[in-house]
Amino acid sequence: MYRTALRNVLAHKGRLLMTALAVLLGTAFVAGTLVFTDTLGNALRSQSAKSYTDIAVTVSDRSAVGKGYDHGGTADDGPVLTDAILKSIAALPGAADARGVVSGFAGIADRKGALIGDGFSTTGTNYVPGADGTDRRYPLVDGRGPRSSGEIALDARTAEKGGYKVGDTVRVAVNGPVMELKLTGTVRTNDPRVVSGGSLAAFDTATAQQLYLSPGRYAEVDVQGKPGADDTALLAAVKKTFPEPDAFDARTGRALAAEQDRMIQEGTKWLSTALLGFAGIALFVGVFIIANTFTMLVAQRTRELALLRAVGASRKQITRSVLVEALLVGLTASLGGLLAGIGIATGLRALLNGPLEANLPDGPLVIGPSTVIWSVGVGVAVTVLAAWLPARRASRIAPVAAMSSVEQPATQKSLLIRNVIGLLFSAAGAAGLLAGAAGKEVKLVGLGAGTLLIGVFVLTPLLSRPLIALFAPLLRRLFGTPGRLARENAVRNPRRTAATASALTIGVTLITALTVVGASVNKAVDRATASDRKADYTVAMANFSMLSPEVAPQIAKTPGVTATTGIRTLPVKAVADGDTSWLRSVDAASFDQLVTVKVQEGAADALKQGKLLATTGYAERNHLKVGSTLDVTYPDGTRGTLTVGALVEQNTELSGLTAPDSVVGPHALPGTGLDKVLVKGANGEDPKLKQALRDATGGNPLIAVKGEKDIKAENRQLVTAVLNMMYGLLGMSVVIAVLGVVNTMAMSVFERRREIGMLRAIGLDRRGIGRMVRLESLLIALFGGLVGVLLGIVTAWAGTRTLADAFKDMTMVVPPVQIAGFLVAAALIGLLAAVWPARRAARTDILDAIKSS
């Protein structure tokens, strides 16, 4: 029987080709994901390790992280890292050197004034020269390090992108006006943020402290140990220099490297899990093709299998022979998929580092044993499991079936059981969707959608007849006999049609659901952008850090500006329990001219009365009402009492607590940044005003001036980018579904050779035969596409309901053009998939076909 199985695989290579391709593509997705994420993680860890090679201990000032860009902290932030502490650490017996570090954002403009880099990895730091005048963190490529406030050094790649050479004037900005500094040198760096496409600007230490912290203050101290010194002992000695225990966060370089490794592993694990999810979808689609292929092969070999039973083969032997065929196909295809996956990982890295300029770190290709085991194991397991049911059916073929070559139809009992199971699953899935939508539970919606999808798959044979019958009148009218035959062929074997269409249904369902949710989110955000803001422009940092407080008065003086308000978020501590609340500080006199405020309860002019606005949801969660008072400690350490003056509806510009800046602003720490500045112009949105606002901010490349159209376009671009990425990842499942249609049609043509020959003999020409096959494929693809679109819309409805809290006035939007496009795409898939089978059917020799049995 094993020799028979091997012979069958070799004899049916062509018929098993599409099955092997489906397994190969799914396995390649799995292998490519594992190889790529392992390679990326290894390269990131190697690069990260270089940052800690000469660091024995690092001391961090928690309150200084992001200082000048955050909300200012509070007056009781505690001790800070100063020159005195730095010198105490440097004088320790086990310390060879101690280097104070200051860092933040620094945007570099190119010759045209555009920002170099993405804004989020624009790094600024201090250059700390040693005895030889160089900083070992940043080896010089050319020139020297900066020595005064008018000088700067750049990483070599940023200088090259900007077209700068040593001696040139570079435009640099932090969170305020642009500075014009002399480029004194270029450096190399292993900083992952810079290597991955960011930029590095190095200032002298005094300038960096002035820009990011305050004179004489550091965010971090890196300690280099003497040769042979114990890191743990040095760490203990460093902690003894602190003005109070646990004043700062102190850890060894090894601990930091280990923590960085853990974070990298978590990040790559998340990426791997997400990609493997899409690989799972592709393999799930492949299950339908594999099951369909083996079902058809078993049907075509009814006489052969019956004869084997007649000469003594047991049911177990028949089942095993079919499973061995599946094992051989799965093993061969999985090995091919493993090799293809390695190629995909290599190509993906080259693509990201090439045209897409992702600047991933270099490193060797990592192909771990687990990758090989999982890739091959998953491919073989999926193939064998998908072939198990056809194998069971093969074992049940009675020896008497050897007397007939007619395929034995499924019994009414089996179809009845299948329909009952399908109805139960569908009902459970629909209930899950409704419950998830009502309770706004995303996980429940996902579970319900999956259960409903399975239920519909089980019911697909039942649904195929009435849905395909909808096209019957049109087919007869337009295509005559070939159209009628195509319709009859499509519903002749509902199980086969269902299995073929279901593979396509999965991809269409997910793509439709994503598209509808994306369109709904876009509509909700557009509506909120238009209704929540009266301002014509928003001025904010492109990297979402804080604006310099100096920007607001500069903008207010701009010609054509009628109203402005700076918005900043300040932390205040409740006197009673010490819990921190965040207040949005605004200009009470102009706020209602720039933001739509819908008062639900209380005074409309509460801000002008010096009172708080609380959104209704926040007030409910924190048991507040109009007249409630809050005894708080302000950031500068002083105490005060705030009163809730009105409860308002939450929107994109109003959340939590909003306070008049005249009340809380004087208690902010010096230099506390702004979230943004809202601006209203005399003539509404005006290109001249937009340019004037840019000029008022000194042409800072990190500061973005956005109108309503800009904000809407930015939001749409983000949603579109996410959708395009998801479409690309789902593309593999669609490709596999196409292979399934090709496979089904090709094998269907083979098993109907005699029938096709008879049709040719009674007058149907070659063109008619080809048209019949193409229309049959078209019907199957349209059926799968239509079911997928309907399921996708239902799933998207439940999904949009769960987003109602995140997006105000969220309603489902079904984009008709895209939905029609999906159905057209399904039709084209059906037509393209039928090209080869139709050509093969049209070329069938009449006499040979009639003689075949």
CSV table of C-alpha atoms in Angstrom, one decimal, residues 595-838:
chain,number,residue,atom,x,y,z
A,595,VAL,CA,-12.9,75.0,20.4
A,596,THR,CA,-16.6,73.9,20.3
A,597,VAL,CA,-17.7,73.6,23.9
A,598,LYS,CA,-21.1,71.9,24.5
A,599,VAL,CA,-22.1,72.6,28.1
A,600,GLN,CA,-24.3,69.8,29.6
A,601,GLU,CA,-24.6,71.4,33.0
A,602,GLY,CA,-23.3,74.5,34.7
A,603,ALA,CA,-22.1,77.9,33.5
A,604,ALA,CA,-21.1,78.5,29.8
A,605,ASP,CA,-18.5,81.0,31.0
A,606,ALA,CA,-17.0,78.8,33.8
A,607,LEU,CA,-13.5,79.3,32.5
A,608,LYS,CA,-13.8,83.0,32.5
A,609,GLN,CA,-15.0,82.7,36.1
A,610,GLY,CA,-11.7,80.9,37.0
A,611,LYS,CA,-13.4,77.5,37.3
A,612,LEU,CA,-12.8,74.1,35.8
A,613,LEU,CA,-14.5,72.4,32.8
A,614,ALA,CA,-14.9,68.6,33.4
A,615,THR,CA,-16.1,66.2,30.7
A,616,THR,CA,-19.2,64.2,31.6
A,617,GLY,CA,-17.4,60.9,31.4
A,618,TYR,CA,-14.5,62.1,33.6
A,619,ALA,CA,-16.9,63.6,36.1
A,620,GLU,CA,-18.9,60.3,36.3
A,621,ARG,CA,-15.8,58.2,36.8
A,622,ASN,CA,-14.4,60.5,39.5
A,623,HIS,CA,-17.7,61.4,41.2
A,624,LEU,CA,-17.6,65.1,40.3
A,625,LYS,CA,-20.5,67.5,39.7
A,626,VAL,CA,-20.9,71.3,39.2
A,627,GLY,CA,-19.7,72.9,42.4
A,628,SER,CA,-17.3,70.1,43.4
A,629,THR,CA,-14.0,71.4,44.8
A,630,LEU,CA,-10.5,69.9,44.4
A,631,ASP,CA,-7.8,70.7,47.0
A,632,VAL,CA,-4.5,70.3,45.0
A,633,THR,CA,-0.8,70.9,45.1
A,634,TYR,CA,0.5,72.7,42.0
A,635,PRO,CA,3.7,71.8,40.2
A,636,ASP,CA,5.6,74.6,42.0
A,637,GLY,CA,4.6,73.2,45.4
A,638,THR,CA,1.9,75.7,46.3
A,639,ARG,CA,-1.6,74.6,47.3
A,640,GLY,CA,-4.9,75.8,46.0
A,641,THR,CA,-8.6,74.9,45.5
A,642,LEU,CA,-10.2,74.4,42.1
A,643,THR,CA,-14.0,74.4,41.5
A,644,VAL,CA,-15.8,72.5,38.8
A,645,GLY,CA,-17.9,75.2,37.0
A,646,ALA,CA,-19.4,73.1,34.2
A,647,LEU,CA,-19.8,69.6,32.8
A,648,VAL,CA,-19.1,69.5,29.0
A,649,GLU,CA,-19.3,67.0,26.2
A,650,GLN,CA,-15.9,65.4,25.4
A,651,ASN,CA,-14.4,65.9,22.0
A,652,THR,CA,-11.0,65.8,20.4
A,653,GLU,CA,-9.9,69.1,22.0
A,654,LEU,CA,-11.7,68.6,25.4
A,655,SER,CA,-11.0,65.7,27.7
A,656,GLY,CA,-10.7,65.3,31.5
A,657,LEU,CA,-10.2,68.6,33.3
A,658,THR,CA,-9.7,72.0,31.6
A,659,ALA,CA,-8.5,75.0,33.6
A,660,PRO,CA,-7.9,78.7,32.9
A,661,ASP,CA,-4.3,79.4,32.4
A,662,SER,CA,-4.7,82.5,34.5
A,663,VAL,CA,-5.3,80.3,37.5
A,664,VAL,CA,-2.9,77.4,37.1
A,665,GLY,CA,-0.4,78.8,34.7
A,666,PRO,CA,1.5,80.9,37.3
A,667,HIS,CA,2.1,77.7,39.2
A,668,ALA,CA,3.8,75.8,36.3
A,669,LEU,CA,7.5,75.2,36.5
A,670,PRO,CA,9.6,77.6,34.4
A,671,GLY,CA,10.1,76.3,30.8
A,672,THR,CA,7.1,73.9,30.9
A,673,GLY,CA,6.3,73.2,27.2
A,674,LEU,CA,3.0,73.5,25.3
A,675,ASP,CA,1.1,70.7,23.7
A,676,LYS,CA,0.0,72.9,20.9
A,677,VAL,CA,-1.3,76.3,19.9
A,678,LEU,CA,-4.7,76.8,18.3
A,679,VAL,CA,-5.0,79.8,15.9
A,680,LYS,CA,-7.9,81.6,14.3
A,681,GLY,CA,-7.4,83.9,11.4
A,682,ALA,CA,-9.3,86.9,10.2
A,683,ASN,CA,-9.9,85.3,6.8
A,684,GLY,CA,-10.2,81.6,7.9
A,685,GLU,CA,-7.7,79.1,6.4
A,686,ASP,CA,-5.4,81.2,4.2
A,687,PRO,CA,-2.1,80.1,2.6
A,688,LYS,CA,-0.6,83.5,3.5
A,689,LEU,CA,-1.5,83.1,7.1
A,690,LYS,CA,-0.1,79.6,7.1
A,691,GLN,CA,3.3,80.8,5.8
A,692,ALA,CA,3.2,83.7,8.3
A,693,LEU,CA,2.8,81.2,11.1
A,694,ARG,CA,5.7,79.2,9.8
A,695,ASP,CA,7.8,82.4,9.7
A,696,ALA,CA,6.7,83.3,13.2
A,697,THR,CA,8.2,80.0,14.5
A,698,GLY,CA,11.5,80.8,12.8
A,699,GLY,CA,11.0,78.1,10.1
A,700,ASN,CA,11.6,75.4,12.6
A,701,PRO,CA,11.5,72.1,10.6
A,702,LEU,CA,10.2,70.3,13.7
A,703,ILE,CA,7.1,72.6,14.1
A,704,ALA,CA,4.1,71.7,11.9
A,705,VAL,CA,1.4,74.2,11.0
A,706,LYS,CA,-1.8,72.3,10.1
A,707,GLY,CA,-5.2,73.4,8.9
A,708,GLU,CA,-8.4,71.3,8.9
A,709,LYS,CA,-7.5,69.8,5.4
A,710,ASP,CA,-4.0,68.9,6.6
A,711,ILE,CA,-5.3,67.1,9.7
A,712,LYS,CA,-7.9,65.2,7.7
A,713,ALA,CA,-5.3,64.2,5.1
A,714,GLU,CA,-2.9,63.1,7.8
A,715,ASN,CA,-5.5,61.0,9.5
A,716,ARG,CA,-6.5,59.4,6.2
A,717,GLN,CA,-2.9,58.8,5.3
A,718,LEU,CA,-2.4,56.9,8.5
A,719,VAL,CA,-5.5,54.8,8.0
A,720,THR,CA,-4.6,54.1,4.4
A,721,ALA,CA,-1.1,53.1,5.3
A,722,VAL,CA,-2.4,50.6,7.9
A,723,LEU,CA,-5.0,49.2,5.4
A,724,ASN,CA,-2.4,48.9,2.6
A,725,MET,CA,-0.1,46.9,5.0
A,726,MET,CA,-3.0,44.6,5.9
A,727,TYR,CA,-4.0,44.2,2.3
A,728,GLY,CA,-0.4,43.2,1.5
A,729,LEU,CA,-0.3,40.6,4.3
A,730,LEU,CA,-3.7,39.2,3.2
A,731,GLY,CA,-2.5,39.1,-0.4
A,732,MET,CA,-0.9,35.7,0.2
A,733,SER,CA,-4.2,34.1,1.1
A,734,VAL,CA,-5.9,35.6,-2.0
A,735,VAL,CA,-3.1,34.1,-4.1
A,736,ILE,CA,-3.6,30.7,-2.5
A,737,ALA,CA,-7.4,31.1,-3.1
A,738,VAL,CA,-6.7,31.7,-6.8
A,739,LEU,CA,-4.6,28.5,-6.9
A,740,GLY,CA,-7.6,26.7,-5.4
A,741,VAL,CA,-9.9,27.9,-8.2
A,742,VAL,CA,-7.4,26.9,-10.9
A,743,ASN,CA,-6.9,23.5,-9.2
A,744,THR,CA,-10.6,22.8,-8.9
A,745,MET,CA,-11.4,23.8,-12.5
A,746,ALA,CA,-8.4,21.8,-13.9
A,747,MET,CA,-9.4,18.7,-12.1
A,748,SER,CA,-13.0,19.2,-12.8
A,749,VAL,CA,-12.2,19.4,-16.5
A,750,PHE,CA,-10.2,16.2,-16.2
A,751,GLU,CA,-12.9,14.2,-14.5
A,752,ARG,CA,-15.5,15.5,-17.0
A,753,ARG,CA,-13.5,14.6,-20.1
A,754,ARG,CA,-16.1,12.2,-21.4
A,755,GLU,CA,-18.9,14.6,-20.8
A,756,ILE,CA,-17.0,17.4,-22.6
A,757,GLY,CA,-16.3,15.0,-25.5
A,758,MET,CA,-20.1,14.2,-25.8
A,759,LEU,CA,-20.9,18.0,-25.8
A,760,ARG,CA,-18.4,18.5,-28.6
A,761,ALA,CA,-19.9,15.5,-30.5
A,762,ILE,CA,-23.5,16.9,-30.3
A,763,GLY,CA,-22.4,20.3,-31.6
A,764,LEU,CA,-20.9,22.6,-28.9
A,765,ASP,CA,-17.8,24.1,-30.5
A,766,ARG,CA,-14.5,24.8,-28.8
A,767,ARG,CA,-15.3,28.4,-28.1
A,768,GLY,CA,-18.5,27.2,-26.3
A,769,ILE,CA,-16.6,24.7,-24.2
A,770,GLY,CA,-14.1,27.3,-23.1
A,771,ARG,CA,-16.8,29.8,-22.3
A,772,MET,CA,-18.6,27.2,-20.3
A,773,VAL,CA,-15.5,26.5,-18.1
A,774,ARG,CA,-14.8,30.2,-17.7
A,775,LEU,CA,-18.4,31.0,-16.7
A,776,GLU,CA,-18.4,28.2,-14.2
A,777,SER,CA,-15.2,29.6,-12.6
A,778,LEU,CA,-16.7,33.1,-12.7
A,779,LEU,CA,-19.8,31.9,-10.9
A,780,ILE,CA,-17.7,30.1,-8.2
A,781,ALA,CA,-15.5,33.2,-7.6
A,782,LEU,CA,-18.5,35.6,-7.6
A,783,PHE,CA,-20.3,33.3,-5.1
A,784,GLY,CA,-17.2,33.3,-2.8
A,785,GLY,CA,-16.8,37.1,-3.2
A,786,LEU,CA,-20.4,37.8,-2.5
A,787,VAL,CA,-20.5,35.7,0.7
A,788,GLY,CA,-17.2,37.4,1.8
A,789,VAL,CA,-18.5,40.9,1.2
A,790,LEU,CA,-21.7,40.2,3.2
A,791,LEU,CA,-19.7,38.6,6.1
A,792,GLY,CA,-17.2,41.4,6.0
A,793,ILE,CA,-19.9,44.1,6.3
A,794,VAL,CA,-21.6,42.3,9.2
A,795,THR,CA,-18.3,41.9,11.0
A,796,ALA,CA,-17.4,45.6,10.3
A,797,TRP,CA,-20.8,46.7,11.8
A,798,ALA,CA,-20.0,44.9,15.1
A,799,GLY,CA,-16.4,46.3,15.0
A,800,THR,CA,-17.5,49.9,14.5
A,801,ARG,CA,-19.9,49.6,17.4
A,802,THR,CA,-16.9,48.7,19.7
A,803,LEU,CA,-15.2,51.9,18.6
A,804,ALA,CA,-18.0,54.2,19.6
A,805,ASP,CA,-16.3,55.3,22.8
A,806,ALA,CA,-13.0,56.1,21.0
A,807,PHE,CA,-14.7,58.0,18.1
A,808,LYS,CA,-17.6,60.3,18.7
A,809,ASP,CA,-20.7,59.8,16.5
A,810,MET,CA,-19.1,56.6,15.1
A,811,THR,CA,-21.3,55.2,12.3
A,812,MET,CA,-20.7,52.4,9.8
A,813,VAL,CA,-19.7,53.6,6.3
A,814,VAL,CA,-19.9,51.1,3.4
A,815,PRO,CA,-17.8,52.6,0.5
A,816,PRO,CA,-19.8,51.4,-2.5
A,817,VAL,CA,-16.9,51.9,-5.0
A,818,GLN,CA,-14.5,49.7,-3.0
A,819,ILE,CA,-17.1,47.0,-2.3
A,820,ALA,CA,-18.0,46.9,-6.0
A,821,GLY,CA,-14.3,46.7,-6.7
A,822,PHE,CA,-13.9,43.7,-4.5
A,823,LEU,CA,-16.7,41.9,-6.4
A,824,VAL,CA,-15.2,42.9,-9.8
A,825,ALA,CA,-11.8,41.6,-8.5
A,826,ALA,CA,-13.4,38.3,-7.5
A,827,ALA,CA,-14.9,38.0,-11.0
A,828,LEU,CA,-11.5,38.7,-12.6
A,829,ILE,CA,-9.9,36.1,-10.3
A,830,GLY,CA,-12.5,33.6,-11.6
A,831,LEU,CA,-11.9,34.4,-15.2
A,832,LEU,CA,-8.1,34.4,-14.9
A,833,ALA,CA,-8.1,31.2,-12.9
A,834,ALA,CA,-10.1,29.5,-15.7
A,835,VAL,CA,-7.7,30.5,-18.6
A,836,TRP,CA,-5.6,27.3,-18.5
A,837,PRO,CA,-8.5,24.9,-17.6
A,838,ALA,CA,-10.7,26.4,-20.3
